[in-house]
């Protein structure tokens, strides 16, 4: 298992199957590994991008908080920022001897947790995070299979690398985008 941004891994064997390692991703973490992993996270305005290789049973998830840094800092990448978290996922993919286009891509989160707080132009941080995922997917020639973004409330996400199964619970019934991730024309 490749784990980034977490000084101590919280991966632990489960009681239901000793070969399954559960890992709860905190904001800023990037995790990639094999079939033994089951990844969980909780999302508000943050976004989780999930990659899965159905033949090799490899997969990963990042949980980023912001689209990018306002200033560049040399040194260790920071998974709290989309640009750096997504670059780390690509690094893990290449280290595994696979190519990004062999993976299915899913995107979750980007909720409007603070409807009264808007950036210039009326765009909230959740929407900016979703735009960062779209840019990454398009720039790398990937195709998003599943997404559940926007709306209000939080999401609980579980990803089982062995099966590719995604389990999502969303607390709010406000409209969300569900389907292929495409750029919207404004």
Coordinates of N, CA and C in Angstrom, one line a residue:
X1 N 0.8 -1.2 0.0 CA 0.0 0.0 0.0 C 0.9 1.2 0.0
X2 N 0.6 2.2 -0.9 CA 1.3 3.5 -0.9 C 0.4 4.5 -0.2
X3 N 0.9 5.1 0.8 CA 0.2 6.0 1.6 C 0.9 7.3 1.7
X4 N 0.3 8.4 1.4 CA 0.9 9.7 1.4 C 0.1 10.7 2.3
X5 N 0.8 11.6 2.9 CA 0.3 12.6 3.7 C -0.2 12.2 5.1
X6 N 0.1 11.0 5.5 CA -0.3 10.5 6.8 C 0.9 9.9 7.5
X7 N 1.3 10.5 8.6 CA 2.6 10.1 9.2 C 2.4 8.6 9.7
X8 N 1.3 8.2 10.2 CA 1.1 6.9 10.6 C -0.2 6.3 9.9
X9 N 0.0 5.2 9.3 CA -1.1 4.6 8.5 C -2.2 4.1 9.5
X10 N -3.4 4.4 9.2 CA -4.5 3.9 10.0 C -5.1 2.6 9.4
X11 N -4.4 2.1 8.4 CA -4.9 0.8 7.8 C -4.9 -0.3 8.9
X12 N -5.9 -1.1 9.0 CA -5.9 -2.1 10.0 C -6.7 -3.3 9.4
X13 N -6.4 -4.5 9.8 CA -7.2 -5.7 9.4 C -8.6 -5.6 10.0
X14 N -9.5 -6.0 9.2 CA -10.9 -6.0 9.7 C -11.2 -7.4 10.4
X15 N -12.3 -7.5 11.1 CA -12.6 -8.8 11.8 C -13.3 -9.7 10.8
X16 N -14.0 -9.1 9.7 CA -14.7 -10.0 8.8 C -13.8 -10.8 7.9
X17 N -12.7 -10.2 7.5 CA -11.8 -11.0 6.6 C -10.4 -10.5 6.9
X18 N -9.5 -11.3 7.5 CA -8.2 -10.8 7.9 C -7.3 -10.2 6.8
X19 N -7.6 -10.6 5.5 CA -6.8 -10.1 4.4 C -7.2 -8.7 4.0
X20 N -8.3 -8.2 4.5 CA -8.8 -6.8 4.1 C -8.2 -5.8 5.1
X21 N -7.6 -4.8 4.5 CA -7.1 -3.6 5.3 C -8.0 -2.5 5.1
X22 N -8.6 -2.0 6.1 CA -9.5 -0.8 6.1 C -8.6 0.4 6.3
X23 N -8.9 1.5 5.5 CA -8.2 2.7 5.7 C -9.2 3.9 5.6
X24 N -9.2 4.7 6.6 CA -10.1 5.9 6.5 C -9.2 7.1 6.1
X25 N -9.5 7.6 4.9 CA -8.7 8.8 4.4 C -9.1 10.0 5.1
X26 N -8.2 10.7 5.6 CA -8.4 12.1 6.2 C -8.2 13.0 5.0
X27 N -8.7 14.3 5.2 CA -8.4 15.3 4.1 C -6.9 15.4 3.9
X28 N -6.5 15.4 2.7 CA -5.1 15.5 2.3 C -4.4 14.2 2.1
X29 N -5.0 13.1 2.3 CA -4.4 11.8 2.1 C -4.6 11.3 0.7
X30 N -3.6 10.5 0.3 CA -3.6 9.8 -1.0 C -3.2 8.4 -0.7
X31 N -4.0 7.4 -1.1 CA -3.7 6.0 -0.8 C -3.9 5.2 -2.1
X32 N -2.9 4.3 -2.4 CA -3.0 3.4 -3.6 C -2.5 2.1 -3.2
X33 N -3.1 1.0 -3.7 CA -2.7 -0.3 -3.3 C -3.5 -1.4 -4.0
X34 N -3.4 -2.6 -3.5 CA -4.0 -3.8 -4.2 C -5.3 -4.2 -3.6
X35 N -5.7 -5.4 -3.9 CA -7.0 -5.9 -3.6 C -7.3 -6.0 -2.1
X36 N -6.3 -6.0 -1.3 CA -6.6 -6.1 0.2 C -7.2 -4.8 0.8
X37 N -7.2 -3.7 0.0 CA -7.6 -2.4 0.6 C -9.1 -2.2 0.5
X38 N -9.6 -1.6 1.5 CA -11.0 -1.0 1.5 C -10.8 0.4 2.0
X39 N -11.1 1.3 1.2 CA -10.9 2.7 1.5 C -12.2 3.4 1.9
X40 N -12.2 4.3 2.9 CA -13.3 5.0 3.3 C -13.0 6.5 3.5
X41 N -14.0 7.3 3.3 CA -13.7 8.7 3.6 C -15.1 9.4 3.8
X42 N -15.1 10.6 4.3 CA -16.2 11.4 4.5 C -16.0 12.8 3.8
X43 N -16.9 13.2 3.0 CA -16.7 14.4 2.1 C -17.8 15.4 2.3
X44 N -17.4 16.7 2.3 CA -18.3 17.8 2.3 C -18.0 18.5 1.0
X45 N -17.3 19.7 1.1 CA -16.9 20.4 -0.1 C -15.6 19.8 -0.7
X46 N -14.9 18.9 0.0 CA -13.8 18.2 -0.5 C -14.2 17.2 -1.6
X47 N -13.2 16.8 -2.4 CA -13.5 15.9 -3.5 C -12.6 14.6 -3.3
X48 N -13.2 13.5 -3.6 CA -12.4 12.2 -3.6 C -12.5 11.8 -5.1
X49 N -11.3 11.5 -5.6 CA -11.2 10.9 -6.9 C -10.7 9.5 -6.7
X50 N -11.4 8.5 -7.3 CA -11.2 7.1 -7.1 C -10.7 6.5 -8.5
X51 N -9.6 5.8 -8.4 CA -9.1 5.1 -9.6 C -9.1 3.6 -9.4
X52 N -9.6 2.8 -10.3 CA -9.6 1.3 -10.2 C -9.2 0.6 -11.5
X53 N -8.3 -0.3 -11.3 CA -7.8 -1.1 -12.5 C -8.5 -2.5 -12.3
X54 N -9.5 -2.8 -13.2 CA -10.3 -4.0 -13.0 C -9.6 -5.3 -13.3
X55 N -8.5 -5.3 -14.1 CA -7.8 -6.5 -14.4 C -6.7 -6.8 -13.3
X56 N -6.0 -5.8 -12.9 CA -4.9 -6.0 -11.9 C -5.4 -5.8 -10.5
X57 N -6.7 -5.4 -10.3 CA -7.2 -5.2 -8.9 C -6.3 -4.3 -8.1
X58 N -6.0 -3.1 -8.7 CA -5.3 -2.1 -8.1 C -6.2 -0.9 -8.0
X59 N -6.0 0.0 -7.0 CA -6.9 1.2 -6.9 C -6.3 2.2 -5.9
X60 N -6.9 3.3 -6.0 CA -6.5 4.4 -5.1 C -7.5 5.4 -5.0
X61 N -7.3 6.3 -4.0 CA -8.2 7.4 -3.7 C -7.4 8.5 -3.2
X62 N -7.8 9.7 -3.5 CA -7.3 10.9 -2.9 C -8.5 11.7 -2.3
X63 N -8.2 12.5 -1.3 CA -9.2 13.3 -0.6 C -8.6 14.7 -0.5
X64 N -9.0 15.5 -1.5 CA -8.4 16.9 -1.5 C -9.4 17.9 -1.0
X65 N -8.8 19.0 -0.5 CA -9.6 20.1 0.1 C -9.8 21.3 -0.8
X66 N -8.8 21.6 -1.5 CA -8.7 22.8 -2.3 C -8.2 22.5 -3.7
X67 N -8.6 23.3 -4.7 CA -8.1 23.0 -6.1 C -6.6 23.2 -6.3
X68 N -6.0 24.1 -5.6 CA -4.6 24.3 -5.8 C -4.0 25.3 -4.8
X69 N -2.7 25.4 -4.8 CA -2.1 26.5 -3.9 C -2.1 27.8 -4.7
X70 N -2.1 28.9 -3.9 CA -2.0 30.2 -4.6 C -0.5 30.5 -4.9
X71 N 0.4 29.9 -4.1 CA 1.8 30.0 -4.3 C 2.5 28.7 -4.4
X72 N 3.5 28.5 -5.2 CA 4.2 27.2 -5.2 C 5.3 27.2 -4.2
X73 N 5.3 26.0 -3.5 CA 6.4 25.8 -2.5 C 7.2 24.6 -2.9
X74 N 8.5 24.7 -2.9 CA 9.3 23.5 -3.2 C 9.2 22.5 -2.1
X75 N 9.4 21.3 -2.4 CA 9.4 20.3 -1.4 C 8.4 19.2 -1.6
X76 N 8.0 18.6 -0.5 CA 7.1 17.5 -0.5 C 5.7 17.9 -1.0
X77 N 5.1 17.1 -1.9 CA 3.7 17.4 -2.4 C 2.7 17.4 -1.2
X78 N 1.7 18.2 -1.3 CA 0.7 18.3 -0.3 C -0.7 17.8 -0.8
X79 N -1.2 16.7 -0.3 CA -2.4 16.1 -0.8 C -3.7 16.9 -0.5
X80 N -3.5 18.0 0.2 CA -4.7 18.8 0.5 C -5.1 19.6 -0.8
X81 N -4.2 19.7 -1.8 CA -4.5 20.4 -3.0 C -4.7 19.5 -4.2
X82 N -5.7 19.7 -5.0 CA -6.0 18.8 -6.1 C -4.9 18.5 -7.0
X83 N -4.2 19.6 -7.4 CA -3.1 19.4 -8.4 C -2.0 18.5 -7.9
X84 N -1.7 18.6 -6.6 CA -0.7 17.7 -6.0 C -1.2 16.3 -5.7
X85 N -2.4 16.2 -5.1 CA -2.9 14.9 -4.8 C -3.1 14.1 -6.1
X86 N -3.6 14.7 -7.1 CA -3.8 13.9 -8.4 C -2.5 13.6 -9.0
X87 N -1.5 14.4 -8.9 CA -0.2 14.1 -9.4 C 0.4 12.9 -8.7
X88 N 0.2 12.8 -7.3 CA 0.6 11.7 -6.6 C -0.1 10.4 -7.0
X89 N -1.3 10.4 -7.3 CA -2.0 9.2 -7.8 C -1.4 8.8 -9.1
X90 N -1.1 9.7 -10.0 CA -0.4 9.3 -11.3 C 0.9 8.7 -11.0
X91 N 1.7 9.2 -10.0 CA 3.0 8.6 -9.7 C 2.8 7.2 -9.2
X92 N 1.8 7.0 -8.3 CA 1.6 5.6 -7.8 C 1.2 4.7 -9.0
X93 N 0.4 5.1 -9.9 CA 0.0 4.3 -11.1 C 1.2 3.9 -11.9
X94 N 2.0 4.9 -12.2 CA 3.2 4.6 -13.0 C 4.2 3.6 -12.2
X95 N 4.3 3.8 -10.9 CA 5.2 2.9 -10.1 C 4.6 1.5 -10.1
X96 N 3.3 1.3 -10.3 CA 2.7 0.0 -10.3 C 2.9 -0.7 -11.7
X97 N 3.5 0.0 -12.7 CA 3.7 -0.6 -14.0 C 2.4 -0.6 -14.8
X98 N 1.5 0.3 -14.5 CA 0.3 0.4 -15.3 C 0.2 1.8 -15.8
X99 N -0.8 2.0 -16.7 CA -1.0 3.4 -17.3 C -2.4 4.0 -16.8
X100 N -2.4 5.3 -16.7 CA -3.7 5.9 -16.2 C -4.9 5.5 -17.0
X101 N -4.8 5.4 -18.3 CA -6.0 5.1 -19.1 C -6.5 3.7 -18.9
X102 N -5.8 2.9 -18.2 CA -6.3 1.5 -17.9 C -7.2 1.5 -16.7
X103 N -7.4 2.6 -16.0 CA -8.1 2.7 -14.8 C -9.5 3.3 -15.0
X104 N -10.5 2.8 -14.3 CA -11.8 3.5 -14.3 C -11.7 4.7 -13.3
X105 N -12.4 5.8 -13.6 CA -12.3 7.0 -12.7 C -13.7 7.3 -12.2
X106 N -13.7 7.6 -10.9 CA -15.0 8.1 -10.3 C -14.7 9.3 -9.4
X107 N -15.6 10.2 -9.4 CA -15.5 11.5 -8.6 C -16.7 11.7 -7.7
X108 N -16.4 12.1 -6.5 CA -17.4 12.3 -5.5 C -17.1 13.5 -4.7
X109 N -18.2 14.2 -4.2 CA -18.0 15.3 -3.3 C -18.3 16.6 -3.9
X110 N -17.6 17.6 -3.5 CA -17.8 19.0 -4.0 C -19.1 19.6 -3.6
X111 N -19.6 19.2 -2.4 CA -20.8 19.7 -1.9 C -20.8 21.2 -1.5
X112 N -21.9 21.8 -1.5 CA -22.0 23.2 -1.1 C -22.3 23.2 0.4
X113 N -21.2 23.2 1.2 CA -21.3 23.1 2.7 C -21.6 24.5 3.3
X114 N -21.3 25.5 2.6 CA -21.5 26.9 3.2 C -22.1 27.7 2.1
X115 N -23.4 27.6 1.8 CA -24.1 28.3 0.7 C -24.0 29.8 0.8
X116 N -23.8 30.3 2.0 CA -23.7 31.8 2.1 C -22.3 32.3 1.8
X117 N -21.3 31.5 1.7 CA -20.0 31.9 1.4 C -19.6 31.6 0.0
X118 N -19.4 32.6 -0.8 CA -19.1 32.5 -2.2 C -17.8 33.2 -2.5
X119 N -17.1 32.6 -3.4 CA -15.9 33.3 -4.0 C -16.3 34.2 -5.1
X120 N -15.4 35.0 -5.6 CA -15.7 35.9 -6.6 C -16.3 35.2 -7.8
X121 N -17.4 35.7 -8.3 CA -18.1 35.1 -9.4 C -19.2 34.1 -9.0
X122 N -19.4 34.0 -7.6 CA -20.5 33.2 -7.1 C -20.2 31.7 -7.1
X123 N -19.0 31.3 -7.2 CA -18.6 29.9 -7.2 C -18.1 29.5 -5.9
X124 N -18.7 28.4 -5.3 CA -18.2 27.9 -4.0 C -17.0 27.0 -4.1
X125 N -16.4 26.7 -3.0 CA -15.2 25.9 -3.0 C -15.5 24.5 -3.5
X126 N -16.6 23.9 -3.2 CA -17.0 22.6 -3.7 C -17.0 22.5 -5.2
X127 N -17.6 23.5 -5.8 CA -17.6 23.6 -7.3 C -16.2 23.7 -7.9
X128 N -15.4 24.6 -7.3 CA -14.0 24.7 -7.7 C -13.3 23.4 -7.6
X129 N -13.5 22.6 -6.6 CA -12.9 21.3 -6.4 C -13.3 20.3 -7.5
X130 N -14.6 20.4 -7.9 CA -15.1 19.5 -9.0 C -14.5 19.9 -10.3
X131 N -14.3 21.2 -10.5 CA -13.7 21.7 -11.8 C -12.2 21.2 -11.8
X132 N -11.5 21.2 -10.7 CA -10.2 20.7 -10.7 C -10.1 19.2 -11.1
X133 N -11.1 18.4 -10.7 CA -11.2 17.0 -11.1 C -11.4 16.9 -12.6
X134 N -12.3 17.7 -13.1 CA -12.6 17.7 -14.5 C -11.4 18.0 -15.3
X135 N -10.7 19.0 -14.9 CA -9.4 19.4 -15.6 C -8.4 18.3 -15.7
X136 N -8.3 17.6 -14.5 CA -7.3 16.5 -14.4 C -7.8 15.4 -15.4
X137 N -9.0 15.0 -15.3 CA -9.5 13.9 -16.2 C -9.3 14.2 -17.7
X138 N -9.7 15.5 -18.1 CA -9.5 15.8 -19.5 C -8.1 15.9 -19.9
X139 N -7.2 16.5 -19.0 CA -5.8 16.7 -19.3 C -5.1 15.3 -19.5
X140 N -5.6 14.3 -18.8 CA -4.9 13.0 -18.9 C -5.7 12.0 -19.8
X141 N -6.6 12.5 -20.5 CA -7.3 11.6 -21.5 C -8.1 10.5 -20.8
X142 N -8.6 10.8 -19.6 CA -9.3 9.7 -18.9 C -10.8 9.9 -19.1
X143 N -11.6 8.9 -18.7 CA -13.0 8.9 -18.8 C -13.6 8.6 -17.5
X144 N -14.5 9.5 -17.0 CA -15.1 9.3 -15.7 C -16.3 8.4 -15.9
X145 N -16.3 7.2 -15.2 CA -17.4 6.3 -15.2 C -18.5 6.6 -14.3
X146 N -18.2 7.1 -13.1 CA -19.3 7.4 -12.1 C -18.9 8.7 -11.4
X147 N -19.9 9.5 -11.2 CA -19.7 10.7 -10.4 C -20.9 11.1 -9.6
X148 N -20.7 11.7 -8.5 CA -21.8 12.2 -7.7 C -21.3 13.4 -7.0
X149 N -21.6 14.6 -7.5 CA -21.0 15.8 -7.1 C -22.0 16.9 -6.9
X150 N -21.7 17.9 -6.1 CA -22.5 19.1 -5.9 C -23.6 18.8 -4.8
X151 N -24.6 19.6 -4.9 CA -25.7 19.5 -3.9 C -25.2 20.0 -2.5
X152 N -25.9 19.7 -1.5 CA -25.6 20.1 -0.1 C -25.5 18.9 0.7
X153 N -24.9 19.0 1.9 CA -24.7 17.9 2.8 C -23.4 17.1 2.5
X154 N -23.2 16.1 3.4 CA -22.0 15.4 3.3 C -22.2 14.0 2.6
X155 N -21.1 13.4 2.2 CA -21.1 12.1 1.6 C -20.2 11.1 2.4
X156 N -20.6 9.9 2.6 CA -19.8 8.9 3.1 C -19.5 7.9 2.0
X157 N -18.2 7.6 1.7 CA -17.8 6.8 0.6 C -17.0 5.6 1.0
X158 N -17.3 4.5 0.5 CA -16.5 3.3 0.7 C -16.1 2.7 -0.6
X159 N -14.8 2.4 -0.8 CA -14.3 1.8 -2.1 C -13.6 0.5 -1.7
X160 N -14.0 -0.6 -2.3 CA -13.4 -1.9 -2.1 C -12.6 -2.2 -3.3
X161 N -11.3 -2.2 -3.2 CA -10.4 -2.4 -4.3 C -10.5 -3.8 -5.0
X162 N -10.8 -4.8 -4.2 CA -10.9 -6.2 -4.7 C -12.0 -6.3 -5.7
X163 N -13.1 -5.6 -5.5 CA -14.3 -5.8 -6.4 C -14.6 -4.5 -7.2
X164 N -14.0 -3.4 -6.8 CA -14.3 -2.1 -7.5 C -15.6 -1.5 -7.0
X165 N -16.2 -2.2 -6.0 CA -17.5 -1.7 -5.5 C -17.4 -0.4 -4.8
X166 N -18.3 0.5 -5.1 CA -18.4 1.8 -4.5 C -19.7 1.9 -3.7
X167 N -19.6 2.3 -2.5 CA -20.8 2.5 -1.7 C -20.9 4.0 -1.3
X168 N -22.0 4.7 -1.6 CA -22.1 6.1 -1.3 C -23.3 6.3 -0.5
X169 N -23.2 7.1 0.6 CA -24.4 7.6 1.3 C -24.3 9.1 1.3
X170 N -25.4 9.7 0.9 CA -25.5 11.2 0.9 C -26.6 11.7 1.8
X171 N -26.3 12.7 2.6 CA -27.2 13.1 3.7 C -28.3 14.0 3.2
X172 N -28.2 14.6 2.0 CA -29.2 15.6 1.6 C -29.8 15.2 0.3
X173 N -31.0 15.6 0.1 CA -31.7 15.3 -1.2 C -31.7 16.4 -2.2
X174 N -30.9 17.5 -2.0 CA -30.9 18.5 -3.0 C -30.3 18.0 -4.3
X175 N -30.6 18.6 -5.4 CA -30.2 18.0 -6.7 C -28.6 17.9 -6.8
X176 N -28.2 16.8 -7.3 CA -26.8 16.6 -7.5 C -26.6 16.1 -8.9
X177 N -25.4 16.2 -9.5 CA -25.1 15.7 -10.8 C -24.7 14.2 -10.6
X178 N -25.4 13.4 -11.4 CA -25.1 12.0 -11.4 C -25.0 11.5 -12.8
X179 N -23.9 10.9 -13.2 CA -23.7 10.5 -14.6 C -22.3 10.8 -15.1
X180 N -22.0 10.7 -16.4 CA -20.7 11.0 -16.9 C -20.3 12.4 -16.6
X181 N -19.1 12.6 -16.2 CA -18.6 13.9 -15.8 C -18.2 14.7 -17.1
X182 N -18.9 15.7 -17.5 CA -18.7 16.5 -18.7 C -18.6 18.0 -18.3
X183 N -17.9 18.7 -19.0 CA -17.8 20.1 -18.8 C -19.1 20.8 -19.1
X184 N -19.5 21.7 -18.3 CA -20.8 22.4 -18.6 C -20.4 23.7 -19.3
X185 N -21.2 24.1 -20.3 CA -21.0 25.3 -21.0 C -21.9 26.4 -20.2
X186 N -21.2 27.5 -19.9 CA -21.9 28.5 -19.2 C -22.4 29.6 -20.2

